[in-house]
Coordinates of C-alpha atoms in Angstrom, one line a residue:
Chain A
M1 CA 46.7 -4.9 -35.1
T2 CA 46.9 -8.7 -34.6
A3 CA 45.8 -10.7 -31.7
E4 CA 49.0 -11.5 -29.8
N5 CA 49.4 -7.3 -29.4
V6 CA 45.4 -7.5 -27.0
Q7 CA 46.8 -7.3 -23.9
R8 CA 44.9 -10.6 -22.1
P9 CA 45.1 -10.1 -18.0
S10 CA 47.9 -12.5 -15.9
R11 CA 46.6 -15.6 -14.3
R12 CA 46.1 -14.0 -10.7
E13 CA 44.2 -11.0 -12.3
R14 CA 41.6 -13.9 -13.5
I15 CA 41.5 -15.6 -10.5
A16 CA 41.2 -12.0 -8.3
D17 CA 38.6 -11.8 -11.4
R18 CA 36.8 -14.3 -10.3
L19 CA 37.1 -14.2 -6.5
R20 CA 34.9 -11.0 -6.7
S21 CA 32.5 -11.9 -9.0
A22 CA 32.1 -15.0 -6.8
R23 CA 31.3 -12.7 -3.8
E24 CA 29.3 -10.1 -5.5
T25 CA 27.1 -13.2 -6.9
Y26 CA 27.3 -14.7 -3.1
G27 CA 25.9 -11.0 -1.5
R28 CA 23.3 -10.7 -4.5
M29 CA 21.4 -14.2 -3.3
G30 CA 18.5 -14.2 -1.3
R31 CA 19.1 -16.1 2.4
A32 CA 17.5 -19.2 2.0
S33 CA 20.2 -19.6 -0.6
R34 CA 22.7 -18.1 1.1
I35 CA 22.0 -20.4 4.1
S36 CA 21.4 -23.6 1.7
L37 CA 25.0 -22.4 0.4
W38 CA 26.6 -23.1 4.2
L39 CA 24.4 -27.0 4.5
I40 CA 26.0 -28.0 0.7
V41 CA 29.5 -27.0 2.2
L42 CA 28.1 -29.3 5.6
I43 CA 27.0 -32.1 3.5
V44 CA 30.1 -32.5 2.1
G45 CA 32.2 -31.9 4.6
A46 CA 29.9 -35.0 6.4
A47 CA 30.5 -36.9 2.9
V48 CA 34.4 -36.5 3.0
L49 CA 35.0 -36.6 6.7
A50 CA 32.1 -39.6 6.5
P51 CA 34.7 -42.1 8.9
V52 CA 35.1 -38.9 11.2
V53 CA 32.1 -37.5 11.0
A54 CA 29.8 -40.6 12.0
P55 CA 29.3 -41.9 15.3
Y56 CA 30.3 -45.6 14.4
S57 CA 31.2 -47.4 11.9
P58 CA 28.3 -47.9 8.9
Y59 CA 29.1 -51.9 9.0
Q60 CA 29.5 -53.0 12.4
E61 CA 26.9 -55.3 12.9
N62 CA 25.8 -55.4 16.5
Y63 CA 23.1 -58.2 17.5
D64 CA 22.9 -56.6 20.6
R65 CA 21.2 -54.0 19.4
S66 CA 19.5 -54.7 16.7
L67 CA 16.6 -52.4 16.1
Q68 CA 16.8 -49.8 18.4
S69 CA 14.1 -46.9 18.3
P70 CA 16.5 -43.8 18.6
S71 CA 18.7 -43.0 21.1
V72 CA 21.4 -41.1 23.2
D73 CA 24.0 -43.7 22.1
H74 CA 21.7 -44.1 18.4
P75 CA 19.9 -40.9 17.7
A76 CA 18.5 -42.6 14.3
G77 CA 17.9 -45.6 16.5
T78 CA 19.6 -49.0 14.8
D79 CA 18.5 -51.4 12.2
L80 CA 18.1 -55.6 12.3
T81 CA 21.9 -56.6 12.5
G82 CA 22.5 -53.4 15.1
R83 CA 23.6 -51.3 13.1
D84 CA 23.8 -47.6 13.5
V85 CA 21.8 -45.5 10.8
L86 CA 23.1 -42.1 11.9
S87 CA 26.5 -44.0 10.6
R88 CA 24.8 -45.4 7.9
I89 CA 23.4 -42.4 6.5
I90 CA 26.1 -39.9 6.7
F91 CA 27.9 -42.8 4.9
G92 CA 25.1 -42.8 2.3
T93 CA 25.8 -39.3 1.4
R94 CA 29.2 -40.1 -0.3
V95 CA 27.4 -42.3 -2.9
S96 CA 24.5 -39.2 -3.2
L97 CA 26.9 -36.8 -3.9
A98 CA 28.9 -39.2 -5.9
V99 CA 25.9 -39.6 -8.6
G100 CA 24.9 -35.4 -7.9
V101 CA 28.4 -34.3 -8.9
G102 CA 30.0 -36.4 -11.2
S103 CA 26.7 -37.0 -13.8
V104 CA 26.7 -33.2 -14.1
L105 CA 29.9 -32.4 -14.7
L106 CA 29.1 -35.7 -17.2
G107 CA 26.2 -34.0 -18.7
V108 CA 27.7 -30.3 -19.0
L109 CA 31.2 -32.2 -20.8
L110 CA 29.2 -33.3 -23.0
G111 CA 26.6 -31.3 -23.5
V112 CA 28.4 -27.9 -23.8
P113 CA 30.8 -28.8 -26.8
I114 CA 27.8 -30.2 -28.9
G115 CA 25.8 -27.6 -28.2
S116 CA 27.8 -24.5 -27.9
V117 CA 30.0 -25.9 -31.5
G118 CA 27.0 -26.1 -33.7
G119 CA 26.0 -23.3 -32.5
Y120 CA 28.8 -21.0 -33.7
F121 CA 28.7 -23.3 -36.9
G122 CA 24.8 -24.0 -37.9
G123 CA 23.9 -26.1 -40.3
W124 CA 22.4 -28.5 -41.1
I125 CA 23.9 -31.1 -39.1
D126 CA 23.0 -28.6 -36.0
E127 CA 19.2 -28.8 -36.8
F128 CA 19.0 -32.3 -36.7
A129 CA 21.7 -32.8 -33.5
M130 CA 19.1 -30.1 -31.5
R131 CA 15.9 -31.8 -33.1
S132 CA 16.6 -35.0 -31.6
M133 CA 18.4 -33.3 -28.3
D134 CA 14.6 -31.7 -27.8
V135 CA 13.2 -36.0 -27.8
V136 CA 15.8 -36.6 -25.2
I137 CA 14.9 -33.7 -23.5
S138 CA 11.1 -33.9 -23.6
F139 CA 11.2 -37.4 -22.7
P140 CA 11.0 -38.3 -18.4
A141 CA 14.8 -38.6 -16.6
L142 CA 13.6 -41.3 -14.5
V143 CA 12.1 -43.7 -16.7
L144 CA 14.8 -43.1 -19.4
A145 CA 17.1 -44.2 -16.7
L146 CA 15.6 -46.3 -15.5
A147 CA 15.1 -48.3 -18.7
I148 CA 18.9 -47.7 -19.4
I149 CA 20.0 -48.9 -16.3
G150 CA 17.3 -52.2 -16.2
V151 CA 19.6 -52.9 -19.7
V152 CA 22.8 -52.3 -18.8
G153 CA 22.9 -52.6 -15.1
G154 CA 23.3 -50.9 -11.6
S155 CA 26.3 -49.8 -10.5
L156 CA 27.5 -46.7 -8.9
W157 CA 29.8 -46.3 -12.2
N158 CA 26.8 -46.7 -14.4
L159 CA 24.7 -44.7 -12.9
I160 CA 26.7 -42.0 -13.1
L161 CA 27.4 -42.8 -16.8
V162 CA 23.5 -42.8 -17.5
I163 CA 22.3 -39.7 -15.6
G164 CA 25.3 -37.6 -17.5
V165 CA 23.7 -39.1 -20.6
V166 CA 20.4 -38.6 -19.9
F167 CA 21.0 -35.1 -18.5
S168 CA 23.5 -33.7 -21.8
P169 CA 20.9 -32.9 -24.3
Q170 CA 19.7 -30.6 -21.5
Y171 CA 23.0 -28.2 -22.1
A172 CA 23.7 -28.6 -25.3
R173 CA 20.1 -26.6 -25.7
L174 CA 20.7 -24.4 -23.2
I175 CA 24.2 -23.4 -24.5
H176 CA 23.2 -24.0 -27.8
G177 CA 20.6 -20.9 -27.6
E178 CA 23.3 -18.3 -25.7
V179 CA 26.0 -18.9 -28.4
L180 CA 23.3 -18.3 -31.1
S181 CA 22.8 -14.6 -29.6
I182 CA 26.4 -14.0 -28.5
K183 CA 28.0 -14.9 -31.8
E184 CA 26.1 -11.9 -33.2
S185 CA 27.4 -9.0 -30.6
E186 CA 29.8 -6.6 -31.3
Y187 CA 32.7 -7.8 -29.3
V188 CA 32.2 -10.8 -30.6
E189 CA 32.6 -9.6 -34.3
A190 CA 36.0 -7.9 -33.3
A191 CA 37.2 -10.7 -31.7
Q192 CA 36.5 -12.5 -34.9
G193 CA 38.0 -9.3 -36.9
I194 CA 41.5 -9.2 -35.5
G195 CA 41.7 -12.6 -37.0
L196 CA 41.1 -15.0 -33.7
G197 CA 40.5 -18.2 -34.8
N198 CA 36.9 -19.9 -34.3
V199 CA 38.4 -21.8 -31.6
S200 CA 39.6 -19.3 -30.0
V201 CA 37.0 -17.5 -30.5
L202 CA 34.7 -19.3 -29.3
W203 CA 36.7 -20.5 -25.8
R204 CA 37.0 -17.0 -24.7
H205 CA 35.5 -14.7 -25.9
I206 CA 31.3 -16.7 -26.1
L207 CA 32.2 -19.6 -23.3
P208 CA 32.5 -17.3 -21.1
N209 CA 29.6 -15.4 -21.3
A210 CA 27.1 -17.9 -22.3
I211 CA 28.6 -20.4 -18.9
G212 CA 25.4 -18.8 -16.4
P213 CA 22.4 -20.3 -17.5
V214 CA 24.7 -23.8 -17.3
I215 CA 25.3 -23.0 -13.3
V216 CA 22.3 -22.7 -12.6
Q217 CA 20.7 -25.9 -14.9
A218 CA 23.5 -28.0 -12.4
T219 CA 23.5 -26.7 -9.9
F220 CA 19.3 -27.8 -9.4
H221 CA 20.4 -31.0 -12.0
V222 CA 22.2 -32.1 -8.9
A223 CA 19.4 -32.1 -6.9
L224 CA 17.2 -34.4 -10.0
A225 CA 20.0 -36.6 -10.5
I226 CA 20.2 -37.5 -6.1
I227 CA 16.3 -38.3 -6.1
I228 CA 17.3 -40.1 -9.2
E229 CA 19.7 -41.9 -8.0
A230 CA 17.6 -42.9 -4.9
S231 CA 15.0 -43.8 -6.5
L232 CA 16.7 -46.4 -8.4
S233 CA 18.9 -47.7 -5.5
F234 CA 15.4 -47.3 -4.0
L235 CA 13.9 -49.9 -6.8
G236 CA 17.2 -52.0 -6.2
L237 CA 19.0 -51.1 -9.7
G238 CA 21.4 -48.7 -7.9
V239 CA 24.5 -48.9 -5.9
Q240 CA 24.7 -52.5 -4.7
P241 CA 25.1 -53.5 -0.2
P242 CA 26.3 -53.3 1.8
Q243 CA 27.2 -50.3 0.1
P244 CA 24.7 -47.8 2.5
T245 CA 23.0 -45.7 0.2
W246 CA 20.0 -43.3 1.4
G247 CA 17.6 -45.2 -1.5
V248 CA 18.9 -48.7 -0.1
M249 CA 17.9 -48.0 3.6
I250 CA 14.8 -46.8 2.5
A251 CA 14.0 -49.9 0.5
D252 CA 14.9 -52.4 3.7
G253 CA 13.3 -50.3 6.8
R254 CA 9.5 -50.8 4.6
R255 CA 10.1 -54.0 6.3
Y256 CA 10.2 -52.8 9.8
L257 CA 7.1 -50.8 9.2
P258 CA 4.9 -49.3 11.7
A259 CA 7.5 -50.6 14.5
E260 CA 10.8 -50.0 13.4
W261 CA 9.7 -46.6 11.3
W262 CA 13.1 -45.4 11.9
I263 CA 15.2 -47.3 9.4
S264 CA 12.9 -45.7 6.3
V265 CA 11.5 -42.1 8.1
F266 CA 15.5 -40.8 8.9
P267 CA 17.1 -42.2 5.5
G268 CA 14.4 -39.4 3.4
F269 CA 14.7 -36.5 5.3
A270 CA 18.4 -36.7 4.4
I271 CA 17.5 -36.8 1.2
M272 CA 15.0 -33.5 1.3
I273 CA 17.3 -31.7 3.0
T274 CA 20.4 -32.3 0.9
V275 CA 17.4 -32.1 -2.3
L276 CA 16.3 -28.9 -0.6
A277 CA 19.4 -27.2 0.1
F278 CA 20.7 -27.2 -3.9
N279 CA 17.0 -26.4 -5.2
L280 CA 17.5 -23.1 -2.8
L281 CA 20.9 -22.5 -4.2
G282 CA 19.8 -23.3 -7.9
D283 CA 17.1 -20.4 -7.4
G284 CA 19.1 -17.7 -6.0
L285 CA 21.8 -18.2 -8.7
R286 CA 19.4 -18.0 -11.0
E287 CA 17.8 -15.1 -9.4
V288 CA 21.5 -14.0 -9.9
Y289 CA 22.4 -14.4 -13.8
D290 CA 18.7 -13.8 -15.3
P291 CA 18.6 -10.2 -14.4
Q292 CA 14.8 -9.8 -15.5
L293 CA 14.3 -12.3 -12.6
V294 CA 15.4 -10.1 -10.3
D295 CA 12.8 -7.7 -10.1
Q296 CA 9.7 -10.3 -9.7
Chain B
M1 CA -0.3 -19.6 -42.2
N2 CA -3.7 -20.5 -40.9
R3 CA -4.5 -23.2 -38.2
T4 CA -4.5 -26.3 -40.7
N5 CA -1.1 -25.7 -42.8
Y6 CA 0.8 -25.1 -39.3
L7 CA -0.9 -28.2 -37.9
L8 CA 0.2 -30.4 -41.1
K9 CA 4.1 -28.3 -40.7
R10 CA 3.8 -29.7 -37.1
L11 CA 2.7 -33.1 -38.0
F12 CA 5.3 -32.9 -40.8
L13 CA 7.9 -32.4 -38.1
M14 CA 6.3 -34.9 -35.9
I15 CA 8.4 -37.7 -38.3
P16 CA 12.3 -37.1 -37.8
V17 CA 11.5 -36.7 -33.8
L18 CA 9.5 -40.5 -33.9
F19 CA 12.4 -41.6 -36.1
V20 CA 15.1 -40.8 -33.7
I21 CA 12.8 -42.2 -30.7
S22 CA 12.7 -45.7 -32.2
V23 CA 15.9 -46.0 -33.2
G24 CA 17.0 -44.6 -29.8
I25 CA 14.5 -47.5 -28.1
F26 CA 15.5 -50.6 -30.8
L27 CA 19.3 -49.6 -30.0
L28 CA 18.7 -50.6 -26.4
L29 CA 18.1 -53.8 -27.9
K30 CA 21.2 -53.7 -28.7
L31 CA 22.1 -52.6 -25.8
T32 CA 21.5 -55.7 -23.6
P33 CA 24.4 -57.3 -23.3
G34 CA 25.0 -61.4 -24.6
D35 CA 22.6 -62.4 -27.9
T36 CA 19.9 -60.6 -28.9
V37 CA 18.1 -63.7 -29.8
S38 CA 18.1 -64.3 -25.3
S39 CA 17.0 -61.0 -25.4
L40 CA 13.4 -61.8 -27.0
L41 CA 13.6 -65.2 -26.4
P42 CA 13.1 -66.5 -22.3
A43 CA 15.3 -69.2 -21.4
G44 CA 13.2 -71.8 -21.2
Q45 CA 12.0 -71.4 -25.4
Q46 CA 15.0 -71.2 -26.8
S47 CA 14.3 -74.1 -29.0
E48 CA 15.4 -74.0 -32.4
A49 CA 12.9 -73.7 -34.3
Q50 CA 11.9 -70.5 -31.9
I51 CA 15.1 -69.4 -32.7
A52 CA 14.7 -70.0 -36.3
Y53 CA 11.5 -67.9 -35.8
V54 CA 12.7 -65.0 -34.1
T55 CA 15.8 -65.1 -35.9
E56 CA 13.4 -64.6 -39.3
K57 CA 11.2 -62.1 -37.7
Y58 CA 14.1 -60.0 -36.7
G59 CA 16.2 -60.4 -39.1
L60 CA 18.7 -61.2 -37.1
N61 CA 21.2 -62.5 -39.4
Q62 CA 21.0 -59.3 -41.6
P63 CA 22.8 -56.2 -41.5
I64 CA 21.8 -53.8 -38.8
H65 CA 20.1 -51.9 -40.5
V66 CA 17.6 -54.8 -42.3
Q67 CA 17.2 -55.8 -38.9
Y68 CA 16.0 -51.9 -37.5
Y69 CA 13.4 -51.8 -41.2
K70 CA 12.1 -55.5 -39.7
W71 CA 11.7 -54.2 -36.3
L72 CA 10.2 -51.2 -36.9
A73 CA 7.5 -52.4 -39.9
N74 CA 6.5 -54.6 -36.9
A75 CA 5.9 -52.0 -34.6
L76 CA 4.1 -50.0 -36.7
Q77 CA 1.6 -52.7 -37.3
G78 CA 0.9 -52.1 -33.5
D79 CA 3.3 -55.9 -33.2
L80 CA 5.8 -54.6 -30.1
G81 CA 6.5 -58.6 -29.7
T82 CA 5.4 -60.6 -26.9
S83 CA 6.2 -60.4 -23.3
Y84 CA 7.7 -63.4 -22.2
S85 CA 7.1 -62.3 -18.4
M86 CA 3.5 -61.3 -18.8
E87 CA 2.9 -64.0 -21.7
E88 CA 0.8 -61.2 -23.3
P89 CA 1.7 -59.2 -26.4
V90 CA 3.4 -56.1 -25.6
T91 CA 0.5 -53.9 -27.0
T92 CA -1.9 -55.9 -24.5
V93 CA -0.2 -55.1 -21.2
V94 CA 1.2 -52.0 -22.1
L95 CA -2.0 -50.1 -23.0
R96 CA -3.7 -51.7 -19.7
S97 CA -1.7 -50.5 -17.8
A98 CA -1.4 -46.9 -19.3
W99 CA -5.3 -46.8 -18.1
A100 CA -3.9 -47.7 -14.2
T101 CA -1.4 -44.5 -14.6
A102 CA -4.7 -42.1 -16.2
Q103 CA -6.4 -43.0 -13.3
L104 CA -4.1 -42.0 -11.2
G105 CA -2.5 -38.9 -13.0
I106 CA -5.6 -37.0 -13.4
I107 CA -6.6 -37.2 -9.6
A108 CA -3.3 -35.9 -9.0
A109 CA -3.6 -33.5 -11.4
I110 CA -6.5 -32.4 -10.1
L111 CA -5.3 -32.4 -6.9
G112 CA -2.5 -30.8 -7.4
L113 CA -4.1 -27.7 -9.2
V114 CA -6.5 -27.5 -6.6
V115 CA -3.4 -26.9 -3.7
A116 CA -1.2 -24.2 -6.3
I117 CA -4.4 -22.3 -7.8
P118 CA -4.5 -20.5 -5.0
V119 CA -0.8 -20.5 -3.2
G120 CA 0.4 -19.2 -6.4
L121 CA -2.2 -16.6 -6.6
L122 CA -1.6 -15.7 -3.2
S123 CA 2.2 -15.7 -3.7
A124 CA 1.7 -13.3 -6.6
A125 CA -0.4 -10.9 -4.9
Y126 CA 1.6 -10.2 -1.9
R127 CA 5.0 -10.9 -3.9
G128 CA 8.1 -9.8 -1.6
T129 CA 6.0 -10.6 1.8
W130 CA 6.1 -14.0 3.9
V131 CA 3.3 -14.8 2.0
D132 CA 5.2 -15.3 -1.0
E133 CA 8.6 -16.7 1.1
F134 CA 6.7 -18.8 2.4
G135 CA 5.2 -20.1 -0.4
R136 CA 8.0 -20.6 -1.9
L137 CA 9.8 -22.4 0.2
V138 CA 7.0 -24.6 1.0
S139 CA 7.2 -25.6 -2.8
F140 CA 10.9 -26.1 -2.9
A141 CA 10.0 -28.2 -0.4
G142 CA 7.4 -30.1 -2.2
I143 CA 9.8 -30.5 -5.5
S144 CA 12.2 -31.9 -3.1
L145 CA 10.4 -34.4 -1.3
P146 CA 11.6 -38.5 -3.0
A147 CA 8.0 -39.4 -4.0
F148 CA 9.0 -42.9 -3.1
W149 CA 9.8 -41.9 0.3
V150 CA 6.7 -39.9 1.1
G151 CA 4.5 -42.5 -0.4
I152 CA 5.8 -44.8 2.8
V153 CA 5.5 -42.1 5.5
V154 CA 1.6 -41.6 3.7
I155 CA 1.0 -45.8 4.4
L156 CA 2.8 -45.3 7.1
V157 CA 0.6 -42.8 9.1
F158 CA -2.9 -43.2 7.5
S159 CA -2.3 -47.4 7.3
L160 CA -0.4 -48.8 9.9
F161 CA -0.2 -45.4 12.7
W162 CA -3.7 -45.2 12.0
Q163 CA -4.9 -48.2 12.6
Q164 CA -3.1 -48.9 15.9
W165 CA -4.5 -45.7 17.1
Y166 CA -8.4 -46.0 16.3
G167 CA -8.6 -49.7 14.7
Q168 CA -8.7 -49.3 11.3
T169 CA -7.0 -47.9 8.5
L170 CA -8.1 -44.5 6.9
V171 CA -6.6 -45.6 3.5
P172 CA -5.2 -48.7 2.5
P173 CA -1.8 -49.8 2.2
G174 CA -1.4 -50.3 -1.1
G175 CA -3.3 -52.8 -3.7
Y176 CA -6.3 -51.3 -6.7
V177 CA -9.8 -51.8 -7.5
A178 CA -11.3 -51.1 -11.2
P179 CA -13.3 -47.9 -11.1
S180 CA -15.8 -50.8 -12.3
K181 CA -15.8 -52.7 -9.5
G182 CA -17.2 -49.8 -7.4
L183 CA -16.3 -46.1 -7.3
V184 CA -15.9 -45.9 -3.8
A185 CA -13.4 -48.3 -3.2
W186 CA -11.5 -47.1 -6.5
F187 CA -11.5 -44.1 -4.5
Q188 CA -10.4 -45.3 -1.4
H189 CA -7.3 -46.7 -3.1
A190 CA -6.3 -44.3 -5.6
I191 CA -6.8 -40.8 -3.0
A192 CA -3.1 -41.9 -1.6
P193 CA -1.3 -42.9 -4.8
A194 CA -2.4 -40.2 -6.7
A195 CA -1.9 -37.4 -3.7
T196 CA 1.5 -38.2 -3.0
L197 CA 2.1 -37.7 -7.4
G198 CA 0.4 -34.6 -7.0
I199 CA 2.5 -33.1 -4.1
G200 CA 5.3 -32.7 -7.3
F201 CA 3.5 -32.0 -9.3
A202 CA 1.7 -28.8 -6.9
A203 CA 5.1 -27.5 -5.9
I204 CA 6.4 -26.4 -10.0
M205 CA 2.6 -25.3 -11.0
V206 CA 2.9 -22.8 -7.9
R207 CA 6.3 -21.0 -9.4
Q208 CA 4.5 -21.1 -12.9
I209 CA 1.9 -20.2 -11.7
R210 CA 3.1 -17.6 -9.4
S211 CA 5.7 -16.0 -12.2
S212 CA 3.0 -15.9 -14.8
M213 CA 0.8 -14.1 -13.0
I214 CA 4.1 -11.6 -12.0
D215 CA 4.3 -11.0 -15.7
V216 CA 0.3 -10.2 -16.2
L217 CA -0.3 -8.4 -13.4
G218 CA 2.5 -5.8 -14.8
E219 CA 0.5 -5.4 -18.0
E220 CA -1.3 -1.7 -19.0
Y221 CA -4.4 -3.5 -18.9
V222 CA -3.8 -4.6 -15.3
R223 CA -3.3 -0.8 -14.7
T224 CA -5.6 0.2 -16.5
A225 CA -8.2 -1.9 -14.4
R226 CA -6.3 -1.2 -11.5
A227 CA -7.2 3.1 -12.6
K228 CA -10.4 2.9 -13.3
G229 CA -11.0 1.7 -9.3
V230 CA -11.5 -1.9 -10.1
R231 CA -11.1 -3.4 -6.9
E232 CA -7.9 -5.5 -6.2
R233 CA -9.4 -9.1 -5.6
I234 CA -11.4 -8.4 -8.8
V235 CA -8.5 -7.7 -10.6
V236 CA -6.4 -10.8 -9.8
L237 CA -9.0 -13.4 -10.6
V238 CA -11.1 -11.6 -13.1
H239 CA -8.4 -9.9 -15.2
A240 CA -5.4 -11.6 -15.2
F241 CA -6.0 -14.6 -13.9
R242 CA -7.4 -15.9 -17.7
N243 CA -4.6 -14.2 -19.1
G244 CA -1.8 -15.8 -16.7
L245 CA -3.3 -19.5 -16.9
V246 CA -1.4 -19.4 -20.6
P247 CA 1.9 -19.7 -20.3
V248 CA 0.7 -22.3 -17.7
V249 CA -1.2 -24.4 -20.1
T250 CA 2.3 -24.5 -22.3
V251 CA 4.5 -26.2 -19.7
L252 CA 1.9 -28.7 -18.9
G253 CA 3.4 -31.4 -21.5
F254 CA 6.3 -31.0 -19.4
Q255 CA 4.2 -31.5 -16.6
I256 CA 3.2 -34.8 -17.7
G257 CA 6.8 -35.9 -17.2
V258 CA 6.8 -35.1 -13.4
L259 CA 4.2 -37.6 -13.1
M260 CA 5.5 -40.3 -15.2
N261 CA 8.9 -39.9 -12.7
G262 CA 7.0 -40.4 -9.7
A263 CA 4.9 -42.9 -10.8
V264 CA 7.3 -44.9 -11.4
V265 CA 8.1 -45.7 -7.8
V266 CA 4.4 -44.0 -6.4
E267 CA 3.4 -47.3 -8.0
Q268 CA 5.8 -49.0 -6.6
V269 CA 5.2 -48.2 -3.5
F270 CA 1.6 -48.7 -3.4
Q271 CA 1.0 -52.2 -5.5
W272 CA -1.1 -49.8 -8.2
P273 CA -0.8 -51.8 -12.0
G274 CA 0.4 -48.7 -13.7
I275 CA 2.9 -48.3 -16.9
G276 CA 5.8 -47.0 -14.3
R277 CA 5.2 -49.8 -11.9
L278 CA 5.7 -52.4 -15.4
L279 CA 8.8 -50.8 -16.3
Y280 CA 10.4 -51.8 -13.0
Q281 CA 8.7 -55.3 -13.4
A282 CA 9.8 -55.3 -16.9
V283 CA 13.3 -54.6 -15.9
T284 CA 13.9 -56.4 -13.3
A285 CA 12.7 -59.4 -15.2
K286 CA 14.9 -58.3 -18.1
D287 CA 11.9 -58.9 -20.5
V288 CA 13.3 -56.6 -23.5
P289 CA 10.7 -56.3 -25.6
L290 CA 8.2 -54.9 -22.7
V291 CA 11.0 -51.9 -21.8
Q292 CA 11.4 -51.4 -25.6
G293 CA 7.1 -50.7 -25.4
I294 CA 7.0 -48.7 -22.8
V295 CA 9.6 -46.6 -22.9
L296 CA 7.6 -46.3 -27.3
F297 CA 4.1 -45.9 -25.3
V298 CA 5.8 -43.0 -23.2
A299 CA 7.2 -41.1 -26.4
V300 CA 4.8 -40.9 -28.6
V301 CA 2.3 -39.9 -25.9
F302 CA 5.1 -37.3 -25.0
V303 CA 5.0 -35.9 -28.7
V304 CA 1.2 -36.1 -28.9
L305 CA 0.8 -34.8 -25.9
N306 CA 2.9 -31.2 -27.0
L307 CA 1.5 -31.4 -30.1
V308 CA -2.0 -30.9 -28.6
V309 CA -0.8 -28.6 -25.9
D310 CA 0.7 -26.1 -28.5
M311 CA -2.9 -26.4 -30.2
M312 CA -4.5 -25.2 -26.9
Y313 CA -1.4 -22.3 -27.2
T314 CA -2.9 -20.9 -30.0
Y315 CA -6.6 -21.6 -29.5
L316 CA -6.3 -19.7 -25.4
D317 CA -4.2 -16.8 -27.0
P318 CA -5.6 -15.9 -30.3
R319 CA -2.7 -12.9 -31.3
V320 CA -0.5 -16.0 -31.3
E321 CA 0.9 -16.4 -35.4
Y322 CA 1.8 -19.3 -37.2

């Protein structure tokens, strides 16, 4: 029997398969995680449809309405130049999600190939690479990101790049461990036995079975990346004004404390709710993907 | 392998780790836009003599591996260069700030554990009930709170609003008083930033303590204790707790990282002169030698602490083989 003779499911069957397993995953998650998933759908919707959802333009200055406290017209008040805080929070979702999702995608795209190829072939280069990864992983992410951003300068793309690079070793190590254990299993030996090349064995037989923990980690990392972005923006080292971001809004509002407290306080709730939703979703996914945890 | 050999092996393994760290930190200097001389010398000091001195000291006209070697040789002698924004040797500045951060970190860790141990124990003992679910939500909320925002809200409520409501502040809105200048004033200034830092720490510890206690509560010796008729409270607090703490200790090294992340923003909010705020100042002043010094210091502290944690692990659980 050769590799060509092995029946492979059609494209439609594979898509149907994925949908079914996604539904199963959803069904096995706890209530808090399911609510979080819908919350994330809402938040992503708000980011995409920001011009439609936001009551005002985030840049619209209106000095007649400077520093107004929360009211029916402006549920989260206005800032010094009369811009609507709620609209700025809604538009701020865009930067947070872009950095959160973009940096994690980059981290996965960098880390997974390094870790999986290393784990599959082994050798001293792999050994050395993993040791180096351990070093980066043990380092506090915000400290590292701040040091690098300080040197290369802050912008949306630099934030995504730096946070992604800082995250990537975690994916390398995670997938490395998974690949190491899966490559000893019988179905991998069988795939090698029927003459499949190393690349197809790795891509088609090992990675699909190793990706679960990566998805869990990625969900937690989106949450962490949003916090790091907000922290760097708060310090003035992230995305530059007038682009509304939650971190910058909180920093700006500090000058008007305590009288005009709403400028700083409301964006913080936006960060907390978004980050909490990703963290709870990650926890739900972990329970599904790590059966050992289910009965805990 | 006995304990001494294990320790020697671990120390030996630290060499490649520290090598990787040092290369990374050296490259930080090279990543800086513009030429390296400007990164090492402030614009006002670029006289010909100064430039010649720096070029010679760091071998800037030689190949990059020679430059690295020179930088490393200086660093190994404790010479991390001069911070031009502080006009002091980097080593002096870093060590002074590290002490301020350590004060916050210790109080934060104590506060965090005081909260996390009971919540984690209760979550494990009542797992699956509303107590556990509540503990889960609270700890995830704690992980999800941006520390800099919590700091601002703490200042807003306990300092600024408190002043309006009661005519005096409950905590000062920031600043630092050295412990040698009066312990009461020191504590008043330290408690708010430390509590802010402690929230994230406590939140993660709750999860660790809970899952570790659940493991231990499933052990046979716990079943034996229960079978003997030992009361549940004694089982949890005496039989399970000590063993449940062992895995918690192993993640302490990682926890220092959580505290350091928080320190960067919390120290800035509370004007606490620690290493996190120093890093921010160094970054905004483009003081590259100082940034390098801070990153190197944090890295070395990490490597050493992880070693200490490993040693503690073998001490707490004598069954562990080296």
